[in-house]
mmCIF file of C-alpha atoms and ligand atoms in Angstrom:
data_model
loop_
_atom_site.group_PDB
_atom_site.id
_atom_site.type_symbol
_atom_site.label_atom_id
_atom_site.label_comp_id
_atom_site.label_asym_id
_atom_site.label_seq_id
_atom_site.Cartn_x
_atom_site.Cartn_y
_atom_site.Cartn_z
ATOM 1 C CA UNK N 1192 22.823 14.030 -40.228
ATOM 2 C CA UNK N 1193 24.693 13.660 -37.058
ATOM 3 C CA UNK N 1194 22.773 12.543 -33.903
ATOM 4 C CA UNK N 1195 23.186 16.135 -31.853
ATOM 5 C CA UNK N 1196 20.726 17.507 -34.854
ATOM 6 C CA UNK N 1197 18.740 14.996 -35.573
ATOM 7 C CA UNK N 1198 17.782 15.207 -31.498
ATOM 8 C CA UNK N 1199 17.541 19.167 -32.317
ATOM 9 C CA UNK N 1200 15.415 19.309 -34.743
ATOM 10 C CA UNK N 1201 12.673 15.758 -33.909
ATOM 11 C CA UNK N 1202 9.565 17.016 -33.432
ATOM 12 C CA UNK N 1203 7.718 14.501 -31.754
ATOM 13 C CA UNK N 1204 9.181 12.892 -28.293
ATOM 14 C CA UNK N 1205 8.451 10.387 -26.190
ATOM 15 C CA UNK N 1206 9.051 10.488 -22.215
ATOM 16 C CA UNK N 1207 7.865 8.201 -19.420
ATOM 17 C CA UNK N 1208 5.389 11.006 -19.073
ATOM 18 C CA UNK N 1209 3.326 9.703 -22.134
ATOM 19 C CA UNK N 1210 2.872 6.468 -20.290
ATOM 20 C CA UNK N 1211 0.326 4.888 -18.705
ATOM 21 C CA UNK N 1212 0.620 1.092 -17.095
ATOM 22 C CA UNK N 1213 -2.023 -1.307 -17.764
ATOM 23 C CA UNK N 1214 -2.206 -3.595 -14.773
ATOM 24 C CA UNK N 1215 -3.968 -6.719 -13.993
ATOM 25 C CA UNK N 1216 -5.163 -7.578 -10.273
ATOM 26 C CA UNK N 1217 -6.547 -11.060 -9.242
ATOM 27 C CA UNK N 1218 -8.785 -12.229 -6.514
ATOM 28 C CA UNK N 1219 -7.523 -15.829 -7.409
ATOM 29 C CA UNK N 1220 -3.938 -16.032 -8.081
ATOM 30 C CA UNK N 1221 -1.392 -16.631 -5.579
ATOM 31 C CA UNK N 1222 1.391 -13.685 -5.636
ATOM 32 C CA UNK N 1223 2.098 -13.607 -9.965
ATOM 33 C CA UNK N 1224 0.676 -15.506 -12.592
ATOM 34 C CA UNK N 1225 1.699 -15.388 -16.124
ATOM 35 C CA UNK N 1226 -0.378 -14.579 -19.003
ATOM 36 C CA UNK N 1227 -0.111 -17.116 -21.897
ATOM 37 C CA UNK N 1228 -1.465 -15.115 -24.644
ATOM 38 C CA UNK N 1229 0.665 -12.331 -23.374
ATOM 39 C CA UNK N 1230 4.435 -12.554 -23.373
ATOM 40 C CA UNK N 1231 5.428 -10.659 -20.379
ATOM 41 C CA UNK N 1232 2.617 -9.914 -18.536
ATOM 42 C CA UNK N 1233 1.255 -11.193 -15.261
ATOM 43 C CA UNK N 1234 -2.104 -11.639 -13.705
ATOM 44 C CA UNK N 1235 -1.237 -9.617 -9.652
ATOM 45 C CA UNK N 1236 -2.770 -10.132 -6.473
ATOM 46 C CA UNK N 1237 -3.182 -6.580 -4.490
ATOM 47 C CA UNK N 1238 0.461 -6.863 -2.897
ATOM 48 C CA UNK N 1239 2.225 -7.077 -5.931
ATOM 49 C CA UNK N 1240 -0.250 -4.628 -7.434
ATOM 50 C CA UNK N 1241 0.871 -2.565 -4.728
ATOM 51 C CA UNK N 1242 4.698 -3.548 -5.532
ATOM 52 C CA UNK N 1243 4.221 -2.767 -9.431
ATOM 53 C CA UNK N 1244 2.688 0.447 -8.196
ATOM 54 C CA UNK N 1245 5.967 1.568 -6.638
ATOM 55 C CA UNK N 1246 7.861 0.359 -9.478
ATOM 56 C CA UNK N 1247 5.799 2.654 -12.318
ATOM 57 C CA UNK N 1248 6.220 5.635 -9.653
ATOM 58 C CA UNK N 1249 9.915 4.963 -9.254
ATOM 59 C CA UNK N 1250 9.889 4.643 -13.563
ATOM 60 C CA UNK N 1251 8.217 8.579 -13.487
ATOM 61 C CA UNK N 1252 5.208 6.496 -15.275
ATOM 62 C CA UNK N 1253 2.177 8.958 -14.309
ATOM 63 C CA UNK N 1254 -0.442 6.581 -13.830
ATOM 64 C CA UNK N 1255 -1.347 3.147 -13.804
ATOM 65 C CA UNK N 1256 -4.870 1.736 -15.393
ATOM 66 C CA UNK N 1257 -6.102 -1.145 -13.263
ATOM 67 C CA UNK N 1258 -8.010 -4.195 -14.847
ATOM 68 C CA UNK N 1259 -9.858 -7.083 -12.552
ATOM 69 C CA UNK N 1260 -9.325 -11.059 -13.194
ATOM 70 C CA UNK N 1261 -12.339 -12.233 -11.302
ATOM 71 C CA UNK N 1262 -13.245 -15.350 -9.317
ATOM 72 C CA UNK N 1263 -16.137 -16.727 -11.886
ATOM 73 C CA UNK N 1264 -18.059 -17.708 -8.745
ATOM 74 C CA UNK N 1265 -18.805 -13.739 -8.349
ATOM 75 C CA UNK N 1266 -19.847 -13.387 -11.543
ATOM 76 C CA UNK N 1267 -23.716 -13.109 -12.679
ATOM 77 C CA UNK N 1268 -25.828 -11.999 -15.365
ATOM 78 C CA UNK N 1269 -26.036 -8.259 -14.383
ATOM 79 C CA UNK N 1270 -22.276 -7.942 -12.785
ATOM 80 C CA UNK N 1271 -23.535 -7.543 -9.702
ATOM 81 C CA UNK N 1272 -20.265 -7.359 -8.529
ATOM 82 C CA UNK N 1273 -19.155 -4.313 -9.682
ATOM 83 C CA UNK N 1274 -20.977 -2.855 -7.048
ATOM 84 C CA UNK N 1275 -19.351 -4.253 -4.276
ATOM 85 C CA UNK N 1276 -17.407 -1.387 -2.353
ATOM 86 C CA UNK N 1277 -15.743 -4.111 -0.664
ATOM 87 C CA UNK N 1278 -15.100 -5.608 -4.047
ATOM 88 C CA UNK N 1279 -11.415 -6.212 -5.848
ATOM 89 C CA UNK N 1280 -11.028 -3.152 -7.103
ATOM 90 C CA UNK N 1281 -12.348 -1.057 -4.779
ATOM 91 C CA UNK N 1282 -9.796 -3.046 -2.504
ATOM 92 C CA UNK N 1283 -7.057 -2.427 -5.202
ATOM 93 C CA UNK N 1284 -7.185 1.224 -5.378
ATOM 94 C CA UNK N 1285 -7.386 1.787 -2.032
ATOM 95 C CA UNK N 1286 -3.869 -0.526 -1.317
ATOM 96 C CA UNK N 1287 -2.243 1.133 -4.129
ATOM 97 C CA UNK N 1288 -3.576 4.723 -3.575
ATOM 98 C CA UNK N 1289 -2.348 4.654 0.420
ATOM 99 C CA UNK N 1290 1.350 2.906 -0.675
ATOM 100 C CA UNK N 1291 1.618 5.615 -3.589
ATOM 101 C CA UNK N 1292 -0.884 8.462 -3.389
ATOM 102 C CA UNK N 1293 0.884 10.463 -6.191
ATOM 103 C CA UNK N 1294 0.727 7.995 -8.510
ATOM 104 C CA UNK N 1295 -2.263 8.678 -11.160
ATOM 105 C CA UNK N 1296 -5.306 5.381 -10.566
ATOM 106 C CA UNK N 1297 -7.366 5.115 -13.256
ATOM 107 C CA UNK N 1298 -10.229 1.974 -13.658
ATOM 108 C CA UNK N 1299 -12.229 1.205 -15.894
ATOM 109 C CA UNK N 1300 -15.877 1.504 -15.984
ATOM 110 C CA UNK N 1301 -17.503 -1.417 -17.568
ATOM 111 C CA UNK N 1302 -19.172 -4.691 -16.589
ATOM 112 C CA UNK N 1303 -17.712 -7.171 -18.489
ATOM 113 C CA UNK N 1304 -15.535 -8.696 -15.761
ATOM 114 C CA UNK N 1305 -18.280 -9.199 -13.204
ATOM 115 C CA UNK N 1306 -20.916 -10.726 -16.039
ATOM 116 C CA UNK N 1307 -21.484 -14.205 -16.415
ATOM 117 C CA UNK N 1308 -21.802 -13.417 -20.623
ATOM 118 C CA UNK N 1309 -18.772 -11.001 -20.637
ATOM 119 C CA UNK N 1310 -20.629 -8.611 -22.427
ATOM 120 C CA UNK N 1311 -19.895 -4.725 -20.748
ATOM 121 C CA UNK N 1312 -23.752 -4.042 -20.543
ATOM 122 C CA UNK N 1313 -27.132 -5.499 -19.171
ATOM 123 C CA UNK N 1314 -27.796 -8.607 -21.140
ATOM 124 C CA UNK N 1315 -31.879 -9.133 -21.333
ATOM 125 C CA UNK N 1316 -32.171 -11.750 -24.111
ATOM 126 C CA UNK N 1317 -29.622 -11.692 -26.462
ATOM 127 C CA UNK N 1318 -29.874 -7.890 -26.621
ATOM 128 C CA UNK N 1319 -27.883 -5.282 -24.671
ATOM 129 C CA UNK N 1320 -30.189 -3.124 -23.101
ATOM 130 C CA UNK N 1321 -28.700 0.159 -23.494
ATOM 131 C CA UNK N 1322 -30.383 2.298 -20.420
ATOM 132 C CA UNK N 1323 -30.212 0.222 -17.888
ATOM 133 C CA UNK N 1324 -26.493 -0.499 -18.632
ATOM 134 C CA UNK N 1325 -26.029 3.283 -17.897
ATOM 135 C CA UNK N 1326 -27.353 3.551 -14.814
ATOM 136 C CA UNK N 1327 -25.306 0.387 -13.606
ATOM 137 C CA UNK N 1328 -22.259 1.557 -14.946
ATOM 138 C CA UNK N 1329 -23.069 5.446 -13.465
ATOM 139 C CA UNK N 1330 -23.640 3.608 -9.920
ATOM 140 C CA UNK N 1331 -20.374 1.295 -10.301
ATOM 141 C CA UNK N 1332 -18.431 4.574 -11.483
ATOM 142 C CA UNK N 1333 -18.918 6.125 -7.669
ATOM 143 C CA UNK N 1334 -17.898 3.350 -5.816
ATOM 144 C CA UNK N 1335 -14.680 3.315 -8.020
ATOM 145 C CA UNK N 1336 -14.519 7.421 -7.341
ATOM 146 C CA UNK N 1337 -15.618 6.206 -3.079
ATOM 147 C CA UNK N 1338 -12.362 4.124 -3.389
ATOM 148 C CA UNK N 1339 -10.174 6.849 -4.276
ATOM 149 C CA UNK N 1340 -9.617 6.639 -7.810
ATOM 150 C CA UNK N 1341 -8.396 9.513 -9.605
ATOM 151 C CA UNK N 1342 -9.890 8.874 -13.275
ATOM 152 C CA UNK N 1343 -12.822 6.951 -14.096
ATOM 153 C CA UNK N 1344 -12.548 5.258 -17.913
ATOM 154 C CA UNK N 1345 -15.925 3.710 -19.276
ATOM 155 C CA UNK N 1346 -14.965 1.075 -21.720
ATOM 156 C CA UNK N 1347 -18.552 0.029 -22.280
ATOM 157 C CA UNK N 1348 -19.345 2.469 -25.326
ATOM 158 C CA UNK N 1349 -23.050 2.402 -23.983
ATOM 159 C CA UNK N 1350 -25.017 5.525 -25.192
ATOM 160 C CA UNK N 1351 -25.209 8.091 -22.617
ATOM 161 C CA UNK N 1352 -23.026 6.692 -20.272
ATOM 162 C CA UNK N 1353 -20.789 9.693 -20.056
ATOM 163 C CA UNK N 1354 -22.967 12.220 -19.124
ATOM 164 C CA UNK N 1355 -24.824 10.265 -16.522
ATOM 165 C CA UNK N 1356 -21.433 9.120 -14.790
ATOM 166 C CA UNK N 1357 -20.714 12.787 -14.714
ATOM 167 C CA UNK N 1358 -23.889 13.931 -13.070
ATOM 168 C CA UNK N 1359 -24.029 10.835 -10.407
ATOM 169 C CA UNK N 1360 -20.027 11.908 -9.799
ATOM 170 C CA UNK N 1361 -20.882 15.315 -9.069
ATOM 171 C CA UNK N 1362 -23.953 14.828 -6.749
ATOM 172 C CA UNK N 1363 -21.619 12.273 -4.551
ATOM 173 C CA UNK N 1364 -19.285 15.121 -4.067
ATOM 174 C CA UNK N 1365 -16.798 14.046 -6.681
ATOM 175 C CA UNK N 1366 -16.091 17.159 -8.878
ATOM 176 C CA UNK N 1367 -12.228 16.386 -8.924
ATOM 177 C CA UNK N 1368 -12.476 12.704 -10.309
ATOM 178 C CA UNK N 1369 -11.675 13.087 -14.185
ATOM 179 C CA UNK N 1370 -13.474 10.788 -16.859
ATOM 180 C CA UNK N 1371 -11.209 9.214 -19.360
ATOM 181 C CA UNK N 1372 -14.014 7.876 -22.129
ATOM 182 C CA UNK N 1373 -13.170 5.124 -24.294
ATOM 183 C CA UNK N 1374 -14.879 7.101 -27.118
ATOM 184 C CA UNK N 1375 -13.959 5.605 -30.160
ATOM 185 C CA UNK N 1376 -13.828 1.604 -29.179
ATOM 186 C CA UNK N 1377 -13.886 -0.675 -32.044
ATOM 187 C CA UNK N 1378 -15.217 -3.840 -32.197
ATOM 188 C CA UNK N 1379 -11.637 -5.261 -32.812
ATOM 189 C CA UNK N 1380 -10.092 -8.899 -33.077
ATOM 190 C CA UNK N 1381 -6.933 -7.478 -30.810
ATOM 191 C CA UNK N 1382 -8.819 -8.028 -27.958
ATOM 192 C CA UNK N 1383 -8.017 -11.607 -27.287
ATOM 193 C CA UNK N 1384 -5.362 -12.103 -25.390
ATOM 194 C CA UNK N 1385 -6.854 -9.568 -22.970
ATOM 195 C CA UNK N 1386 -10.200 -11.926 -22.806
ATOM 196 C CA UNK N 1387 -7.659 -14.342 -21.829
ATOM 197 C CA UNK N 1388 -5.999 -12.259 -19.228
ATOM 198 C CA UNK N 1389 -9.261 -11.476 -17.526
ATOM 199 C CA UNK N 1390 -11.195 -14.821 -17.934
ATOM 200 C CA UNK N 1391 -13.765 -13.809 -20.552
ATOM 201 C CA UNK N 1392 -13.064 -15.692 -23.787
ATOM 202 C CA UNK N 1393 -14.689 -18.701 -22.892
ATOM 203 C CA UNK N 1394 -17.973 -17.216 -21.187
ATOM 204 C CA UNK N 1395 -18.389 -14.181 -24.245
ATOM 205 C CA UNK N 1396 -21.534 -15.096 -26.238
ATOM 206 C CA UNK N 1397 -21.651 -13.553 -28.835
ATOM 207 C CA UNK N 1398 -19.683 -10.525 -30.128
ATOM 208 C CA UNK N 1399 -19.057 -7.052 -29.009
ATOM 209 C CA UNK N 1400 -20.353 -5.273 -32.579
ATOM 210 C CA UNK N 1401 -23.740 -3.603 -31.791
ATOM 211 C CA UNK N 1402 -22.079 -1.221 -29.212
ATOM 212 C CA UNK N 1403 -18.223 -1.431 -30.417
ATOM 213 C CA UNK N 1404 -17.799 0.541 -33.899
ATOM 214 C CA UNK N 1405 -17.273 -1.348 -36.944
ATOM 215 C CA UNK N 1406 -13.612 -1.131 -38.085
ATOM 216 C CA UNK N 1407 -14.498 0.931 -41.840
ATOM 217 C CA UNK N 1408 -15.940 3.584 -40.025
ATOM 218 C CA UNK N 1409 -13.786 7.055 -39.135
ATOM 219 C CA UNK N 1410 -16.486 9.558 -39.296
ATOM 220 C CA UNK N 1411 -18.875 7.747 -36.736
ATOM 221 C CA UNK N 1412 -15.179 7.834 -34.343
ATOM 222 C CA UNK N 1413 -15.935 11.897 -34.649
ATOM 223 C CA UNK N 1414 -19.194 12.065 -33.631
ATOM 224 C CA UNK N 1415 -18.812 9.074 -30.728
ATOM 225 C CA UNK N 1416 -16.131 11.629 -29.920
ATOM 226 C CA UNK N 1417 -17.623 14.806 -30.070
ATOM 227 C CA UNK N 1418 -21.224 13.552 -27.751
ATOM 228 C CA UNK N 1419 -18.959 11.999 -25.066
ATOM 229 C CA UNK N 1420 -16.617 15.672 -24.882
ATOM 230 C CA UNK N 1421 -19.947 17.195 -24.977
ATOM 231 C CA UNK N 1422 -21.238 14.716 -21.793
ATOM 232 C CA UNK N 1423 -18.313 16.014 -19.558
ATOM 233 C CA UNK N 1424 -15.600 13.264 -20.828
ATOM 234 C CA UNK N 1425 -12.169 15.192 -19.945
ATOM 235 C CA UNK N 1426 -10.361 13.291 -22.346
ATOM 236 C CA UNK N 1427 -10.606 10.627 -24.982
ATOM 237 C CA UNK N 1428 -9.126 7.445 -26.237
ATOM 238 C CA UNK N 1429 -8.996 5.867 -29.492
ATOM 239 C CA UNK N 1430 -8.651 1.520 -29.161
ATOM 240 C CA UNK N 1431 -7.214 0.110 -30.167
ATOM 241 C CA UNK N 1432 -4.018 1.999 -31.238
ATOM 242 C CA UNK N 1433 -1.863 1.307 -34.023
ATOM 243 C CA UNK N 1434 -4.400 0.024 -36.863
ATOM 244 C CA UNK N 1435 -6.330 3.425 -35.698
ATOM 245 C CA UNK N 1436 -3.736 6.198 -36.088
ATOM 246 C CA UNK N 1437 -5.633 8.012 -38.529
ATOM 247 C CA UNK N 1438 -8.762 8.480 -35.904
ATOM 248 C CA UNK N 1439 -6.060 9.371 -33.729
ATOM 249 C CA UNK N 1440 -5.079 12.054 -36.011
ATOM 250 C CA UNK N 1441 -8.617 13.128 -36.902
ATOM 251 C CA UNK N 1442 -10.129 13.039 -33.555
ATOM 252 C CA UNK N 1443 -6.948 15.483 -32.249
ATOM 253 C CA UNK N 1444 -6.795 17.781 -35.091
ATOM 254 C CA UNK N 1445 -11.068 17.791 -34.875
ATOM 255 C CA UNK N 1446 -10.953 18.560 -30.963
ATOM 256 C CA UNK N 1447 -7.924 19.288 -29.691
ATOM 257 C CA UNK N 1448 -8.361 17.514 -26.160
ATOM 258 C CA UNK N 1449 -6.640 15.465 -24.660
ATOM 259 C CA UNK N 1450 -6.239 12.118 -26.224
ATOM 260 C CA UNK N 1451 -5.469 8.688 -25.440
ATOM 261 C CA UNK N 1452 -4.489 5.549 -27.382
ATOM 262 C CA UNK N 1453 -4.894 1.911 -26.098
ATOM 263 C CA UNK N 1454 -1.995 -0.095 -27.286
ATOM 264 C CA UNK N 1455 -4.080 -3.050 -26.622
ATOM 265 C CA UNK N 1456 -3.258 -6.786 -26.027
ATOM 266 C CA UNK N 1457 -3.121 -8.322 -29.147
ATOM 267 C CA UNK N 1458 -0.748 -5.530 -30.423
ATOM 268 C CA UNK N 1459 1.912 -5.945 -27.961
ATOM 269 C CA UNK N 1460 0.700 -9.699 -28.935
ATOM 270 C CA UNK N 1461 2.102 -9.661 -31.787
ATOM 271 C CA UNK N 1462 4.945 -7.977 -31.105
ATOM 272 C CA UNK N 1463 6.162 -10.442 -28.729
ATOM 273 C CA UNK N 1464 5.844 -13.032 -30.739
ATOM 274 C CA UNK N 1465 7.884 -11.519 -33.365
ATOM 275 C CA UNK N 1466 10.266 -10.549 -30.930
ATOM 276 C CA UNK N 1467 10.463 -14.255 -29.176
ATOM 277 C CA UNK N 1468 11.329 -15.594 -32.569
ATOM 278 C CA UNK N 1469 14.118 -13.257 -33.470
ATOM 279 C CA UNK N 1470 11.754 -11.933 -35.933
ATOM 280 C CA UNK N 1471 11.637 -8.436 -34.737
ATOM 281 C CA UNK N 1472 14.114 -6.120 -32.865
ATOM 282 C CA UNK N 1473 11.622 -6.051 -29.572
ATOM 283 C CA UNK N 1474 13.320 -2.863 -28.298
ATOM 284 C CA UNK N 1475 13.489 -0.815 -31.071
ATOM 285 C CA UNK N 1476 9.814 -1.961 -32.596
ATOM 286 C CA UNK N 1477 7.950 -1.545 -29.079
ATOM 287 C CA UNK N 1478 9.756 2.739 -28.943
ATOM 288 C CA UNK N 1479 8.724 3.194 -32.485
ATOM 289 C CA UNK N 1480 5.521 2.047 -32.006
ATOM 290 C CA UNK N 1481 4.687 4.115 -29.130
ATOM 291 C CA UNK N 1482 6.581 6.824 -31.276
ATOM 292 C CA UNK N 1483 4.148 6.664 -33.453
ATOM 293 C CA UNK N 1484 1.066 7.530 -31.414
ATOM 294 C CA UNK N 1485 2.900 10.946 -29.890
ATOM 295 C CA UNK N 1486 3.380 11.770 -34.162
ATOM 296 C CA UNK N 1487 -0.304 10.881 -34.726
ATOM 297 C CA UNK N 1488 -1.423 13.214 -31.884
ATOM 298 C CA UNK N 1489 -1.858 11.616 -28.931
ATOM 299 C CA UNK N 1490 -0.621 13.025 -24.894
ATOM 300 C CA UNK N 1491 -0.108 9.312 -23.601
ATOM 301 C CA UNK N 1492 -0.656 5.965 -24.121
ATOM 302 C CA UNK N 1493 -1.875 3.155 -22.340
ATOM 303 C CA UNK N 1494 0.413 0.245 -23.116
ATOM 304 C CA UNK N 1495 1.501 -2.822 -21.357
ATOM 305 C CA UNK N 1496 5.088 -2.114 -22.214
ATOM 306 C CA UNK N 1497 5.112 0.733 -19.936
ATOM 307 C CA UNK N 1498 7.689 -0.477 -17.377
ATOM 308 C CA UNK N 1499 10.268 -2.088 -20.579
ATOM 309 C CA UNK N 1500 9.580 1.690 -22.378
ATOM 310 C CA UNK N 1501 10.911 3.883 -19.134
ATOM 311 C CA UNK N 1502 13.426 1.725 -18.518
ATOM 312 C CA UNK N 1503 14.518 1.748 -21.968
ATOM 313 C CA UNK N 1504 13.777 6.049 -22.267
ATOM 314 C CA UNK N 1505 15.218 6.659 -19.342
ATOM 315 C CA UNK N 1506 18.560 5.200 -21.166
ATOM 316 C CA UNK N 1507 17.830 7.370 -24.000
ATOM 317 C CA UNK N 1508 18.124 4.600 -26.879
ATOM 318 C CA UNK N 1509 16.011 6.653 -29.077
ATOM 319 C CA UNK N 1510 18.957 9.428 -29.125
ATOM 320 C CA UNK N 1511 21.151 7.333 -31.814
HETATM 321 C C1 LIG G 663 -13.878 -4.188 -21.952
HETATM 322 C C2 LIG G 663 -12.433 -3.887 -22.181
HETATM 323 C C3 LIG G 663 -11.689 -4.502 -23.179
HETATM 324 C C4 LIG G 663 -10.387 -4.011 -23.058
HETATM 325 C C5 LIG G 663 -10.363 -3.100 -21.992
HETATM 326 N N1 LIG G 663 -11.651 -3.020 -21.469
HETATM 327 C C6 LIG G 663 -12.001 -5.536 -24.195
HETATM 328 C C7 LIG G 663 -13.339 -5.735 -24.744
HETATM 329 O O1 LIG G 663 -14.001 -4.777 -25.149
HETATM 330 O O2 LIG G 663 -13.758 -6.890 -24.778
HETATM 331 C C8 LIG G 663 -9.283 -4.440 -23.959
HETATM 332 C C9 LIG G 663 -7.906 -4.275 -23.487
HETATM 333 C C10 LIG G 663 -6.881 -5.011 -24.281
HETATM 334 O O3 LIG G 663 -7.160 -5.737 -25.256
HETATM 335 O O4 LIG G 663 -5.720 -4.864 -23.897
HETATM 336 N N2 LIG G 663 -14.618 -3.362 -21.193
#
């Protein structure tokens, strides 16, 4: 086939539209900090946040997701932080949202980088105390809305959660700030170098597995699905991405909402490291990858390769 009809007739495509950039802010680093287990990425402080911001817009990337590094001395056993309107985060979106109001903030809703365990609920014991987790997650989710954000994203997989963020959203005034649930989360070993990135792997006791799914399951990923669309989620994301295109596939031919993937850290990971030793073409592995998830189903993806991917779509490689 010659290119001209293999471009007429491909029926999935992938834009800078189907982006979004994950982003990491710090309350401790001076200005940009690499991230060891994570070729290519940086730990920010707000102004480069802000400059990053302006770059994604410039790209025609939609929206960024925003993730906190934070000063351990904040953290405590019920995240206390993540209340704090005056907080990181609140501070972020606020910088980024008055430099770049068009550009699409989303946060995530979770404890985990304000806890002193790094788990993403209430830890009472050694149990998670599912309940209680809501309601602090519900009451971090408005001062994240307060701040200006346009999408909230629990990453907590706490029962419930989605629903009650709704309702507290609404009563605060906040009908036009969206909800992005993490609905299908797996307990996953790609986390890592994100742990890393956000100073977690050392204090997490424990694992993640009695309120992140369990890797065999796919029809438990519909009904986690189906309850949090039911709650008022306006769209969904599977995580992590690759190893879970068939829940992709299920969850968007079962629904047919919007839906999300998380290219998460240890994917990109590994590519990287197969790309730094010549082992892997890191161009043309990182566009079929994301390639992948728009054939599997999904309307975007969250992906730390954002910036690399527009840069490289907008200079249509994927046309040859
Ligand atoms: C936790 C959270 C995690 C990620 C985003 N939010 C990890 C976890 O559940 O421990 C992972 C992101 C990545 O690996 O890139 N609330």
């Amino acid at each position: 086939m010659k290119g001209f009809s293999r471009r007429l007739v491909r029926e999935s495509h992938l834009s800078a539209d189907d982006l979004i950039w994950t982003m990491i802010v710090s309350d401790s680093v001076k200005s940009r900090e690499a991230v060891t287990s994570l070729p290519g990425v940086e730990r920010v402080d707000i102004d480069n946040l802000v400059k990053d911001a302006k770059r994604a817009y410039d790209l025609g990337i939609p929206a960024i997701a925003i993730f906190p590094h934070i000063n351990p001395k904040l953290k405590d056993g019920v995240g206390s932080e993540a209340l704090n309107a005056d907080g990181l985060i609140p501070n972020a979106i606020r910088a980024v949202k008055s430099a770049v109001p068009e550009l699409g903030v989303i946060v995530d809703v979770a404890l985990d980088p304000f806890t002193d365990h790094g788990h993403d609920g209430v830890l009472v014991g050694d149990e998670i105390i599912n309940d209680i987790s809501v309601d602090a997650l519900a009451d971090g989710a408005i001062i994240l809305a307060d701040a200006g954000a346009d999408i909230v994203a629990p990453s907590d997989m706490m029962d419930g959660r989605v629903g009650a963020i709704r309702r507290e959203l609404d009563q605060h005034g906040h009908h036009n700030v969206m909800i992005m649930s993490y609905a299908a989360k797996y307990a996953s070993g790609y986390y890592g170098p994100y742990r890393d990135a956000i100073g977690t792997s050392a204090a997490l006791r424990g694992d993640k597995r009695t309120y992140q799914m369990d890797p065999g399951n796919s029809d438990e990923a519909i009904r986690e699905v189906g309850l949090d669309i039911e709650e008022g989620a306006d769209m969904v994301m599977v995580k992590p991405g690759l190893p879970y295109l068939d829940i992709i596939y299920r969850v968007k031919s079962t629904y047919a909402v919007p839906t999300f993937a998380f290219q998460v850290s240890g994917e990109c990971a590994m590519i990287m490291a197969a790309a730094q030793n010549g082992w892997a073409d890191e161009e043309r592995v990182i566009l079929e990858s994301l390639m992948s998830f728009k054939r599997a189903g999904c309307d975007g993806i969250l992906t730390y390769f954002a910036p690399k991917a527009a840069e490289w779509l907008s200079e249509s490689i994927l046309d040859a």
